[in-house]
Amino acid sequence: MEGVEASEKVKRTTPRLCSLCNQRKAALRRPKTLEQICRECFYNVFEDEIHRVIVENNLFKPGDRIAIGASGGKDSTVLAYVLSELNKRHNYGLDLFLLSIDEGITGYRDDSLETVKRNEIQYGLPLKIVSYKELYQWTMDEIVKAIGLKNNCTFCGVFRRQALDRGAALIQADKIVTGHNADDIAETVLLNILRGDIARLSRCTSITTGEDGPIPRCKPFKYTYEKEIVMYAYFKKLDYFSTECIYSPNAYRGFAREFIKDLERIRPRAILDIIRSGEDFRISTTTRMPEQGTCQQCGYISSQKLCKACVLLEGLNRGLPKLGIGRKKVCSGEDQVQSKRHLENKALSFHGKHGNVEWKR
Ligand code: SF4
């Protein structure tokens, strides 16, 4: 009896060994697999998985100029760090840049941009910042003053998307990479199902999007769990900014996020399963999808005569901020033919003008 008690005690006091190397002490439980592993093995599996995703999906080719969408938050900071490490370790031959968007949100973006400026020095990556003010003559602070806190994220999302493309064009990037992680993608799958948005549902799980547009974007963290990104940043002591945007309501997305976190607690694979479900959705060939053309005003990609940013800007400038908010009208056949003709005329040119910033590629 005494022997049994003694062996139980030894069991309880002996530190658990890493289940991967079986040599070092386990320091954490990996959120994705629940394995008990040491820090060194965690760094290795975390980085190797991202490398595998990059190679298996042919995300880059040697000589590519890559703009890393950098907000100063944990995802993009870890992305910039890991990508520059993998670039050196595996000789990807990439030219990496940090590209930040200044939405003009006092007390939030100004602080997070300071983090990106430090990252520029820490990782030795050149930084380009483009602002809403220079592109659109409006800051988010001014937009919120004009429209209130109801549709602010619609404006911000549309403007950011274009701003990233315009900034990437300015630094002649071949590709934009963003820090969207597996949790973000699973949330987007759920939201698109809840909204019945078939067009977005079919796109949102693609690791690379916009291949037929001016600058494709990709998500090397497509299968990387948010919790692991946080752990990695914490253990590596990376310098990132963790405050939420002061205008962040996004209650709908917040519910989807909480729901996924609940599922993850019960079954960690749930996140990957939702992504897989999104990937396996097939669009019926009879479903009419919007045809892509270019905006007649600024030349940006659009399935309508005017792109969403131009419509929103027109509303803001005319004092009718609700213009352009809400469901999109379906493009008429004639509109689509015109858009297509416009795209053909513009062929490979990617140029336009918003405010006093000219963008060319
Ligand atoms: Fe923009 Fe909304 Fe995100 Fe704030 S929470 S940065 S307003 S999209």
mmCIF file of C-alpha atoms and ligand atoms in Angstrom:
data_model
loop_
_atom_site.group_PDB
_atom_site.id
_atom_site.type_symbol
_atom_site.label_atom_id
_atom_site.label_comp_id
_atom_site.label_asym_id
_atom_site.label_seq_id
_atom_site.Cartn_x
_atom_site.Cartn_y
_atom_site.Cartn_z
ATOM 1 C CA MET A 1 0.000 0.000 0.000
ATOM 2 C CA GLU A 2 2.842 2.330 0.963
ATOM 3 C CA GLY A 3 4.558 1.496 -2.335
ATOM 4 C CA VAL A 4 1.455 2.471 -4.323
ATOM 5 C CA GLU A 5 1.160 5.788 -2.474
ATOM 6 C CA ALA A 6 4.838 6.517 -3.043
ATOM 7 C CA SER A 7 4.596 5.809 -6.785
ATOM 8 C CA GLU A 8 1.454 8.017 -7.010
ATOM 9 C CA LYS A 9 3.405 10.805 -5.323
ATOM 10 C CA VAL A 10 6.324 10.395 -7.728
ATOM 11 C CA LYS A 11 3.866 10.478 -10.641
ATOM 12 C CA ARG A 12 2.342 13.692 -9.342
ATOM 13 C CA THR A 13 5.668 15.437 -8.745
ATOM 14 C CA THR A 14 7.553 14.256 -11.878
ATOM 15 C CA PRO A 15 7.247 16.981 -14.480
ATOM 16 C CA ARG A 16 5.434 15.861 -17.590
ATOM 17 C CA LEU A 17 7.712 15.529 -20.594
ATOM 18 C CA CYS A 18 7.003 17.135 -23.953
ATOM 19 C CA SER A 19 4.945 14.673 -25.990
ATOM 20 C CA LEU A 20 6.884 15.564 -29.145
ATOM 21 C CA CYS A 21 10.573 15.519 -28.163
ATOM 22 C CA ASN A 22 10.146 13.452 -24.990
ATOM 23 C CA GLN A 23 13.148 15.242 -23.538
ATOM 24 C CA ARG A 24 12.225 18.699 -22.291
ATOM 25 C CA LYS A 25 9.591 19.611 -19.756
ATOM 26 C CA ALA A 26 6.160 20.313 -21.222
ATOM 27 C CA ALA A 27 5.427 24.033 -20.846
ATOM 28 C CA LEU A 28 2.030 24.383 -22.474
ATOM 29 C CA ARG A 29 -0.972 22.557 -23.803
ATOM 30 C CA ARG A 30 -1.286 23.170 -27.510
ATOM 31 C CA PRO A 31 -4.775 24.622 -28.174
ATOM 32 C CA LYS A 32 -5.124 23.018 -31.592
ATOM 33 C CA THR A 33 -4.314 19.441 -30.559
ATOM 34 C CA LEU A 34 -4.294 19.557 -26.745
ATOM 35 C CA GLU A 35 -0.807 17.987 -26.747
ATOM 36 C CA GLN A 36 1.461 18.885 -23.823
ATOM 37 C CA ILE A 37 4.630 20.213 -25.365
ATOM 38 C CA CYS A 38 7.706 22.290 -24.608
ATOM 39 C CA ARG A 39 8.227 25.820 -25.893
ATOM 40 C CA GLU A 40 10.875 24.851 -28.440
ATOM 41 C CA CYS A 41 8.625 22.190 -29.978
ATOM 42 C CA PHE A 42 5.741 24.678 -29.981
ATOM 43 C CA TYR A 43 7.821 27.190 -31.959
ATOM 44 C CA ASN A 44 8.813 24.430 -34.377
ATOM 45 C CA VAL A 45 5.321 23.053 -35.025
ATOM 46 C CA PHE A 46 3.807 26.540 -35.228
ATOM 47 C CA GLU A 47 6.361 27.776 -37.790
ATOM 48 C CA ASP A 48 6.529 24.478 -39.717
ATOM 49 C CA GLU A 49 2.761 24.401 -40.179
ATOM 50 C CA ILE A 50 2.807 27.905 -41.649
ATOM 51 C CA HIS A 51 5.730 26.986 -43.906
ATOM 52 C CA ARG A 52 3.821 23.907 -45.117
ATOM 53 C CA VAL A 53 0.731 26.011 -45.876
ATOM 54 C CA ILE A 54 2.884 28.466 -47.858
ATOM 55 C CA VAL A 55 4.595 25.718 -49.877
ATOM 56 C CA GLU A 56 1.548 23.511 -50.481
ATOM 57 C CA ASN A 57 -0.508 26.447 -51.705
ATOM 58 C CA ASN A 58 2.273 28.047 -53.767
ATOM 59 C CA LEU A 59 1.644 31.351 -52.036
ATOM 60 C CA PHE A 60 4.857 32.997 -53.212
ATOM 61 C CA LYS A 61 7.517 32.790 -55.858
ATOM 62 C CA PRO A 62 11.138 33.946 -55.612
ATOM 63 C CA GLY A 63 11.537 37.662 -56.215
ATOM 64 C CA ASP A 64 7.947 38.522 -55.157
ATOM 65 C CA ARG A 65 7.451 41.849 -53.429
ATOM 66 C CA ILE A 66 5.128 41.148 -50.534
ATOM 67 C CA ALA A 67 3.157 43.789 -48.670
ATOM 68 C CA ILE A 68 2.298 42.588 -45.156
ATOM 69 C CA GLY A 69 -0.896 44.291 -43.988
ATOM 70 C CA ALA A 70 0.354 45.533 -40.604
ATOM 71 C CA SER A 71 -1.984 46.939 -37.989
ATOM 72 C CA GLY A 72 0.285 46.564 -34.982
ATOM 73 C CA GLY A 73 -2.069 43.891 -33.579
ATOM 74 C CA LYS A 74 -1.003 40.378 -32.590
ATOM 75 C CA ASP A 75 -1.907 38.644 -35.872
ATOM 76 C CA SER A 76 -0.068 40.937 -38.257
ATOM 77 C CA THR A 77 2.884 41.328 -35.874
ATOM 78 C CA VAL A 78 3.327 37.557 -35.609
ATOM 79 C CA LEU A 79 2.844 37.287 -39.381
ATOM 80 C CA ALA A 80 5.583 39.844 -40.076
ATOM 81 C CA TYR A 81 7.935 38.143 -37.621
ATOM 82 C CA VAL A 82 7.311 34.556 -38.791
ATOM 83 C CA LEU A 83 7.366 35.470 -42.472
ATOM 84 C CA SER A 84 10.700 37.239 -42.173
ATOM 85 C CA GLU A 85 12.108 34.245 -40.233
ATOM 86 C CA LEU A 86 10.830 31.700 -42.777
ATOM 87 C CA ASN A 87 12.018 33.863 -45.669
ATOM 88 C CA LYS A 88 15.555 33.685 -44.297
ATOM 89 C CA ARG A 89 15.399 30.055 -43.149
ATOM 90 C CA HIS A 90 13.912 28.593 -46.343
ATOM 91 C CA ASN A 91 15.326 31.088 -48.866
ATOM 92 C CA TYR A 92 11.930 32.135 -50.227
ATOM 93 C CA GLY A 93 13.653 35.082 -51.929
ATOM 94 C CA LEU A 94 10.893 37.544 -50.986
ATOM 95 C CA ASP A 95 11.106 41.310 -50.599
ATOM 96 C CA LEU A 96 8.965 41.989 -47.547
ATOM 97 C CA PHE A 97 7.328 45.324 -46.687
ATOM 98 C CA LEU A 98 5.027 46.446 -43.918
ATOM 99 C CA LEU A 99 1.940 48.258 -45.192
ATOM 100 C CA SER A 100 -0.245 50.093 -42.678
ATOM 101 C CA ILE A 101 -3.508 51.918 -43.087
ATOM 102 C CA ASP A 102 -4.153 54.958 -40.962
ATOM 103 C CA GLU A 103 -7.920 55.211 -40.669
ATOM 104 C CA GLY A 104 -7.646 58.355 -38.573
ATOM 105 C CA ILE A 105 -8.968 57.011 -35.265
ATOM 106 C CA THR A 106 -7.542 59.080 -32.445
ATOM 107 C CA GLY A 107 -6.511 57.109 -29.391
ATOM 108 C CA TYR A 108 -6.450 53.824 -31.297
ATOM 109 C CA ARG A 109 -4.777 53.812 -34.679
ATOM 110 C CA ASP A 110 -2.265 56.520 -33.814
ATOM 111 C CA ASP A 111 -1.065 54.337 -30.906
ATOM 112 C CA SER A 112 -1.040 51.089 -32.882
ATOM 113 C CA LEU A 113 0.942 52.760 -35.688
ATOM 114 C CA GLU A 114 3.648 53.557 -33.154
ATOM 115 C CA THR A 115 3.923 49.784 -32.604
ATOM 116 C CA VAL A 116 4.272 49.182 -36.346
ATOM 117 C CA LYS A 117 6.995 51.844 -36.508
ATOM 118 C CA ARG A 118 8.905 49.952 -33.813
ATOM 119 C CA ASN A 119 8.349 46.670 -35.724
ATOM 120 C CA GLU A 120 9.874 48.331 -38.783
ATOM 121 C CA ILE A 121 13.122 48.727 -36.850
ATOM 122 C CA GLN A 122 12.905 45.434 -34.923
ATOM 123 C CA TYR A 123 12.405 43.290 -38.065
ATOM 124 C CA GLY A 124 14.269 45.522 -40.511
ATOM 125 C CA LEU A 125 11.260 45.713 -42.860
ATOM 126 C CA PRO A 126 10.472 48.955 -44.751
ATOM 127 C CA LEU A 127 7.129 50.499 -43.779
ATOM 128 C CA LYS A 128 4.587 52.359 -45.926
ATOM 129 C CA ILE A 129 1.611 54.085 -44.313
ATOM 130 C CA VAL A 130 -1.391 55.305 -46.323
ATOM 131 C CA SER A 131 -4.170 57.248 -44.686
ATOM 132 C CA TYR A 132 -7.903 57.623 -45.294
ATOM 133 C CA LYS A 133 -7.391 61.354 -45.047
ATOM 134 C CA GLU A 134 -5.031 61.485 -48.016
ATOM 135 C CA LEU A 135 -7.035 58.958 -50.054
ATOM 136 C CA TYR A 136 -10.587 60.027 -49.294
ATOM 137 C CA GLN A 137 -10.259 63.398 -47.486
ATOM 138 C CA TRP A 138 -12.121 61.854 -44.537
ATOM 139 C CA THR A 139 -10.794 60.321 -41.328
ATOM 140 C CA MET A 140 -12.846 57.733 -39.454
ATOM 141 C CA ASP A 141 -13.191 60.250 -36.612
ATOM 142 C CA GLU A 142 -14.871 62.645 -39.077
ATOM 143 C CA ILE A 143 -17.008 59.882 -40.593
ATOM 144 C CA VAL A 144 -18.256 58.783 -37.161
ATOM 145 C CA LYS A 145 -19.058 62.402 -36.375
ATOM 146 C CA ALA A 146 -21.132 62.573 -39.564
ATOM 147 C CA ILE A 147 -22.872 59.180 -39.477
ATOM 148 C CA GLY A 148 -22.757 58.052 -35.838
ATOM 149 C CA LEU A 149 -21.782 54.616 -34.628
ATOM 150 C CA LYS A 150 -24.176 52.514 -36.639
ATOM 151 C CA ASN A 151 -22.578 51.836 -40.020
ATOM 152 C CA ASN A 152 -19.057 53.023 -39.284
ATOM 153 C CA CYS A 153 -17.489 49.601 -39.858
ATOM 154 C CA THR A 154 -19.105 49.358 -43.301
ATOM 155 C CA PHE A 155 -17.343 52.566 -44.363
ATOM 156 C CA CYS A 156 -14.138 51.553 -42.670
ATOM 157 C CA GLY A 157 -14.091 48.047 -44.175
ATOM 158 C CA VAL A 158 -14.760 49.239 -47.725
ATOM 159 C CA PHE A 159 -12.192 52.022 -47.477
ATOM 160 C CA ARG A 160 -9.551 49.786 -45.893
ATOM 161 C CA ARG A 161 -9.858 47.189 -48.608
ATOM 162 C CA GLN A 162 -9.160 49.779 -51.297
ATOM 163 C CA ALA A 163 -6.529 51.555 -49.234
ATOM 164 C CA LEU A 164 -4.550 48.309 -48.897
ATOM 165 C CA ASP A 165 -4.662 47.821 -52.666
ATOM 166 C CA ARG A 166 -3.627 51.405 -53.299
ATOM 167 C CA GLY A 167 -0.793 51.266 -50.771
ATOM 168 C CA ALA A 168 0.391 47.953 -52.241
ATOM 169 C CA ALA A 169 0.318 49.486 -55.727
ATOM 170 C CA LEU A 170 2.427 52.400 -54.496
ATOM 171 C CA ILE A 171 5.164 50.045 -53.312
ATOM 172 C CA GLN A 172 4.712 47.896 -56.436
ATOM 173 C CA ALA A 173 3.839 44.807 -54.438
ATOM 174 C CA ASP A 174 3.020 41.546 -56.221
ATOM 175 C CA LYS A 175 0.924 40.267 -53.352
ATOM 176 C CA ILE A 176 -0.649 41.390 -50.102
ATOM 177 C CA VAL A 177 -0.598 39.053 -47.102
ATOM 178 C CA THR A 178 -2.954 39.544 -44.194
ATOM 179 C CA GLY A 179 -3.010 38.073 -40.697
ATOM 180 C CA HIS A 180 -6.520 36.563 -40.919
ATOM 181 C CA ASN A 181 -6.398 33.457 -38.777
ATOM 182 C CA ALA A 182 -8.457 30.244 -38.641
ATOM 183 C CA ASP A 183 -10.881 31.706 -36.064
ATOM 184 C CA ASP A 184 -11.517 34.764 -38.292
ATOM 185 C CA ILE A 185 -12.223 32.550 -41.291
ATOM 186 C CA ALA A 186 -14.535 30.217 -39.354
ATOM 187 C CA GLU A 187 -16.457 33.289 -38.102
ATOM 188 C CA THR A 188 -16.771 34.637 -41.622
ATOM 189 C CA VAL A 189 -18.070 31.274 -42.889
ATOM 190 C CA LEU A 190 -20.763 31.315 -40.197
ATOM 191 C CA LEU A 191 -21.675 34.961 -40.833
ATOM 192 C CA ASN A 192 -21.993 34.393 -44.568
ATOM 193 C CA ILE A 193 -24.258 31.400 -43.943
ATOM 194 C CA LEU A 194 -26.377 33.447 -41.523
ATOM 195 C CA ARG A 195 -26.660 36.275 -44.063
ATOM 196 C CA GLY A 196 -27.210 33.933 -47.003
ATOM 197 C CA ASP A 197 -24.344 35.591 -48.841
ATOM 198 C CA ILE A 198 -23.449 32.876 -51.339
ATOM 199 C CA ALA A 199 -20.942 34.977 -53.274
ATOM 200 C CA ARG A 200 -18.880 35.754 -50.182
ATOM 201 C CA LEU A 201 -19.291 32.258 -48.752
ATOM 202 C CA SER A 202 -17.668 30.798 -51.827
ATOM 203 C CA ARG A 203 -14.727 33.213 -51.584
ATOM 204 C CA CYS A 204 -14.120 33.520 -47.871
ATOM 205 C CA THR A 205 -12.271 30.239 -47.383
ATOM 206 C CA SER A 206 -9.935 30.725 -50.349
ATOM 207 C CA ILE A 207 -6.379 31.096 -49.164
ATOM 208 C CA THR A 208 -5.686 33.436 -52.093
ATOM 209 C CA THR A 209 -8.253 35.866 -53.425
ATOM 210 C CA GLY A 210 -8.303 38.543 -56.099
ATOM 211 C CA GLU A 211 -6.137 36.598 -58.517
ATOM 212 C CA ASP A 212 -8.024 38.139 -61.420
ATOM 213 C CA GLY A 213 -7.624 41.612 -59.883
ATOM 214 C CA PRO A 214 -4.628 43.923 -59.691
ATOM 215 C CA ILE A 215 -2.960 42.540 -56.568
ATOM 216 C CA PRO A 216 -3.892 39.134 -55.132
ATOM 217 C CA ARG A 217 -4.075 38.705 -51.370
ATOM 218 C CA CYS A 218 -3.378 35.652 -49.311
ATOM 219 C CA LYS A 219 -3.776 34.403 -45.775
ATOM 220 C CA PRO A 220 -0.846 32.267 -44.575
ATOM 221 C CA PHE A 221 -2.587 31.903 -41.159
ATOM 222 C CA LYS A 222 -5.660 30.269 -42.676
ATOM 223 C CA TYR A 223 -5.229 27.187 -40.461
ATOM 224 C CA THR A 224 -3.500 28.916 -37.525
ATOM 225 C CA TYR A 225 -5.497 29.193 -34.301
ATOM 226 C CA GLU A 226 -5.830 32.593 -32.672
ATOM 227 C CA LYS A 227 -4.907 31.160 -29.264
ATOM 228 C CA GLU A 228 -1.642 29.820 -30.681
ATOM 229 C CA ILE A 229 -0.832 33.191 -32.242
ATOM 230 C CA VAL A 230 -1.337 34.840 -28.851
ATOM 231 C CA MET A 231 0.832 32.176 -27.154
ATOM 232 C CA TYR A 232 3.561 32.547 -29.754
ATOM 233 C CA ALA A 233 3.595 36.343 -29.423
ATOM 234 C CA TYR A 234 3.657 36.019 -25.645
ATOM 235 C CA PHE A 235 6.484 33.479 -25.424
ATOM 236 C CA LYS A 236 8.542 35.276 -28.061
ATOM 237 C CA LYS A 237 7.883 38.597 -26.305
ATOM 238 C CA LEU A 238 6.846 40.261 -29.559
ATOM 239 C CA ASP A 239 5.946 43.919 -29.459
ATOM 240 C CA TYR A 240 2.275 44.273 -30.386
ATOM 241 C CA PHE A 241 -0.709 46.469 -29.609
ATOM 242 C CA SER A 242 -3.750 44.875 -28.017
ATOM 243 C CA THR A 243 -6.400 47.557 -27.548
ATOM 244 C CA GLU A 244 -9.755 47.267 -29.347
ATOM 245 C CA CYS A 245 -10.884 49.967 -31.746
ATOM 246 C CA ILE A 246 -12.891 52.613 -29.914
ATOM 247 C CA TYR A 247 -15.605 52.423 -32.604
ATOM 248 C CA SER A 248 -15.925 48.637 -32.537
ATOM 249 C CA PRO A 249 -19.571 47.649 -32.085
ATOM 250 C CA ASN A 250 -19.701 44.663 -34.437
ATOM 251 C CA ALA A 251 -22.083 42.813 -32.134
ATOM 252 C CA TYR A 252 -23.111 40.334 -34.817
ATOM 253 C CA ARG A 253 -19.549 39.176 -35.441
ATOM 254 C CA GLY A 254 -19.013 39.181 -31.674
ATOM 255 C CA PHE A 255 -21.785 36.587 -31.228
ATOM 256 C CA ALA A 256 -20.318 34.392 -33.957
ATOM 257 C CA ARG A 257 -16.916 34.708 -32.249
ATOM 258 C CA GLU A 258 -18.312 33.674 -28.861
ATOM 259 C CA PHE A 259 -20.178 30.754 -30.430
ATOM 260 C CA ILE A 260 -16.994 29.476 -32.065
ATOM 261 C CA LYS A 261 -15.025 29.867 -28.834
ATOM 262 C CA ASP A 262 -17.707 27.766 -27.052
ATOM 263 C CA LEU A 263 -17.458 25.083 -29.709
ATOM 264 C CA GLU A 264 -13.674 25.150 -29.508
ATOM 265 C CA ARG A 265 -13.813 24.564 -25.750
ATOM 266 C CA ILE A 266 -15.753 21.366 -26.304
ATOM 267 C CA ARG A 267 -13.969 20.284 -29.447
ATOM 268 C CA PRO A 268 -10.811 22.102 -30.611
ATOM 269 C CA ARG A 269 -11.188 20.765 -34.166
ATOM 270 C CA ALA A 270 -14.480 22.658 -34.561
ATOM 271 C CA ILE A 271 -12.673 25.655 -36.068
ATOM 272 C CA LEU A 272 -11.010 23.569 -38.768
ATOM 273 C CA ASP A 273 -14.262 21.700 -39.403
ATOM 274 C CA ILE A 274 -16.179 24.941 -40.026
ATOM 275 C CA ILE A 275 -13.482 26.063 -42.464
ATOM 276 C CA ARG A 276 -13.656 22.686 -44.198
ATOM 277 C CA SER A 277 -17.455 22.962 -44.446
ATOM 278 C CA GLY A 278 -17.067 26.408 -46.016
ATOM 279 C CA GLU A 279 -14.577 25.001 -48.514
ATOM 280 C CA ASP A 280 -16.889 22.157 -49.442
ATOM 281 C CA PHE A 281 -19.870 24.362 -50.245
ATOM 282 C CA ARG A 282 -20.446 24.261 -53.964
ATOM 283 C CA ILE A 283 -22.268 26.944 -55.860
ATOM 284 C CA SER A 284 -24.806 25.684 -58.314
ATOM 285 C CA THR A 285 -23.794 26.561 -61.845
ATOM 286 C CA THR A 286 -27.228 28.136 -62.378
ATOM 287 C CA THR A 287 -26.640 30.709 -59.592
ATOM 288 C CA ARG A 288 -25.917 34.053 -61.226
ATOM 289 C CA MET A 289 -22.802 35.611 -59.704
ATOM 290 C CA PRO A 290 -21.853 39.287 -60.049
ATOM 291 C CA GLU A 291 -19.489 39.964 -62.913
ATOM 292 C CA GLN A 292 -16.360 41.936 -62.147
ATOM 293 C CA GLY A 293 -15.602 45.182 -63.935
ATOM 294 C CA THR A 294 -14.033 48.476 -62.941
ATOM 295 C CA CYS A 295 -15.457 51.582 -61.333
ATOM 296 C CA GLN A 296 -16.229 54.284 -63.896
ATOM 297 C CA GLN A 297 -15.106 56.957 -61.483
ATOM 298 C CA CYS A 298 -11.845 55.699 -59.991
ATOM 299 C CA GLY A 299 -10.987 52.558 -61.972
ATOM 300 C CA TYR A 300 -11.005 50.233 -58.957
ATOM 301 C CA ILE A 301 -12.453 46.725 -59.362
ATOM 302 C CA SER A 302 -16.237 46.741 -59.084
ATOM 303 C CA SER A 303 -19.236 44.737 -60.201
ATOM 304 C CA GLN A 304 -21.280 47.950 -60.442
ATOM 305 C CA LYS A 305 -20.782 51.171 -62.404
ATOM 306 C CA LEU A 306 -19.330 52.797 -59.297
ATOM 307 C CA CYS A 307 -17.334 50.952 -56.670
ATOM 308 C CA LYS A 308 -18.646 50.844 -53.126
ATOM 309 C CA ALA A 309 -16.055 53.366 -51.881
ATOM 310 C CA CYS A 310 -17.112 55.939 -54.503
ATOM 311 C CA VAL A 311 -20.790 55.461 -53.606
ATOM 312 C CA LEU A 312 -20.060 55.827 -49.882
ATOM 313 C CA LEU A 313 -17.861 58.870 -50.499
ATOM 314 C CA GLU A 314 -20.537 60.477 -52.635
ATOM 315 C CA GLY A 315 -22.994 60.020 -49.772
ATOM 316 C CA LEU A 316 -20.567 61.515 -47.252
ATOM 317 C CA ASN A 317 -19.714 64.473 -49.484
ATOM 318 C CA ARG A 318 -23.369 65.212 -50.259
ATOM 319 C CA GLY A 319 -24.382 64.968 -46.616
ATOM 320 C CA LEU A 320 -26.346 61.760 -47.360
ATOM 321 C CA PRO A 321 -24.251 59.203 -45.510
ATOM 322 C CA LYS A 322 -26.893 56.469 -45.800
ATOM 323 C CA LEU A 323 -26.414 56.370 -49.567
ATOM 324 C CA GLY A 324 -24.834 53.055 -50.411
ATOM 325 C CA ILE A 325 -25.591 51.422 -47.063
ATOM 326 C CA GLY A 326 -27.690 48.300 -47.197
ATOM 327 C CA ARG A 327 -28.242 45.563 -49.704
ATOM 328 C CA LYS A 328 -26.593 45.845 -53.069
ATOM 329 C CA LYS A 329 -28.843 46.210 -56.073
ATOM 330 C CA VAL A 330 -28.395 43.429 -58.572
ATOM 331 C CA CYS A 331 -26.434 44.548 -61.582
ATOM 332 C CA SER A 332 -28.536 44.769 -64.723
ATOM 333 C CA GLY A 333 -27.433 42.875 -67.808
ATOM 334 C CA GLU A 334 -26.553 46.177 -69.512
ATOM 335 C CA ASP A 335 -24.452 47.288 -66.507
ATOM 336 C CA GLN A 336 -22.570 44.029 -66.617
ATOM 337 C CA VAL A 337 -21.808 44.313 -70.316
ATOM 338 C CA GLN A 338 -20.578 47.886 -69.765
ATOM 339 C CA SER A 339 -18.431 46.871 -66.804
ATOM 340 C CA LYS A 340 -16.930 44.077 -68.825
ATOM 341 C CA ARG A 341 -16.188 46.376 -71.760
ATOM 342 C CA HIS A 342 -14.603 48.831 -69.342
ATOM 343 C CA LEU A 343 -12.436 46.080 -67.868
ATOM 344 C CA GLU A 344 -11.363 44.957 -71.313
ATOM 345 C CA ASN A 345 -10.487 48.524 -72.305
ATOM 346 C CA LYS A 346 -8.431 48.959 -69.191
ATOM 347 C CA ALA A 347 -6.842 45.520 -69.680
ATOM 348 C CA LEU A 348 -3.886 45.326 -67.314
ATOM 349 C CA SER A 349 -3.842 48.966 -66.323
ATOM 350 C CA PHE A 350 -4.572 49.672 -62.688
ATOM 351 C CA HIS A 351 -4.830 53.330 -62.143
ATOM 352 C CA GLY A 352 -7.220 55.821 -60.721
ATOM 353 C CA LYS A 353 -7.511 58.713 -58.401
ATOM 354 C CA HIS A 354 -9.070 59.307 -55.022
ATOM 355 C CA GLY A 355 -8.495 62.744 -53.649
ATOM 356 C CA ASN A 356 -4.995 63.855 -54.491
ATOM 357 C CA VAL A 357 -3.364 60.446 -54.392
ATOM 358 C CA GLU A 358 -2.752 58.971 -57.801
ATOM 359 C CA TRP A 359 -2.189 55.223 -57.927
ATOM 360 C CA LYS A 360 -0.613 53.359 -60.788
ATOM 361 C CA ARG A 361 0.737 49.945 -61.500
HETATM 362 FE FE1 SF4 B 1 -12.758 50.328 -38.540
HETATM 363 FE FE2 SF4 B 1 -14.848 49.228 -37.276
HETATM 364 FE FE3 SF4 B 1 -12.459 47.996 -37.275
HETATM 365 FE FE4 SF4 B 1 -12.800 50.263 -35.898
HETATM 366 S S1 SF4 B 1 -13.845 48.299 -35.524
HETATM 367 S S2 SF4 B 1 -11.046 49.761 -37.225
HETATM 368 S S3 SF4 B 1 -14.213 51.392 -37.215
HETATM 369 S S4 SF4 B 1 -13.768 48.362 -39.061
#
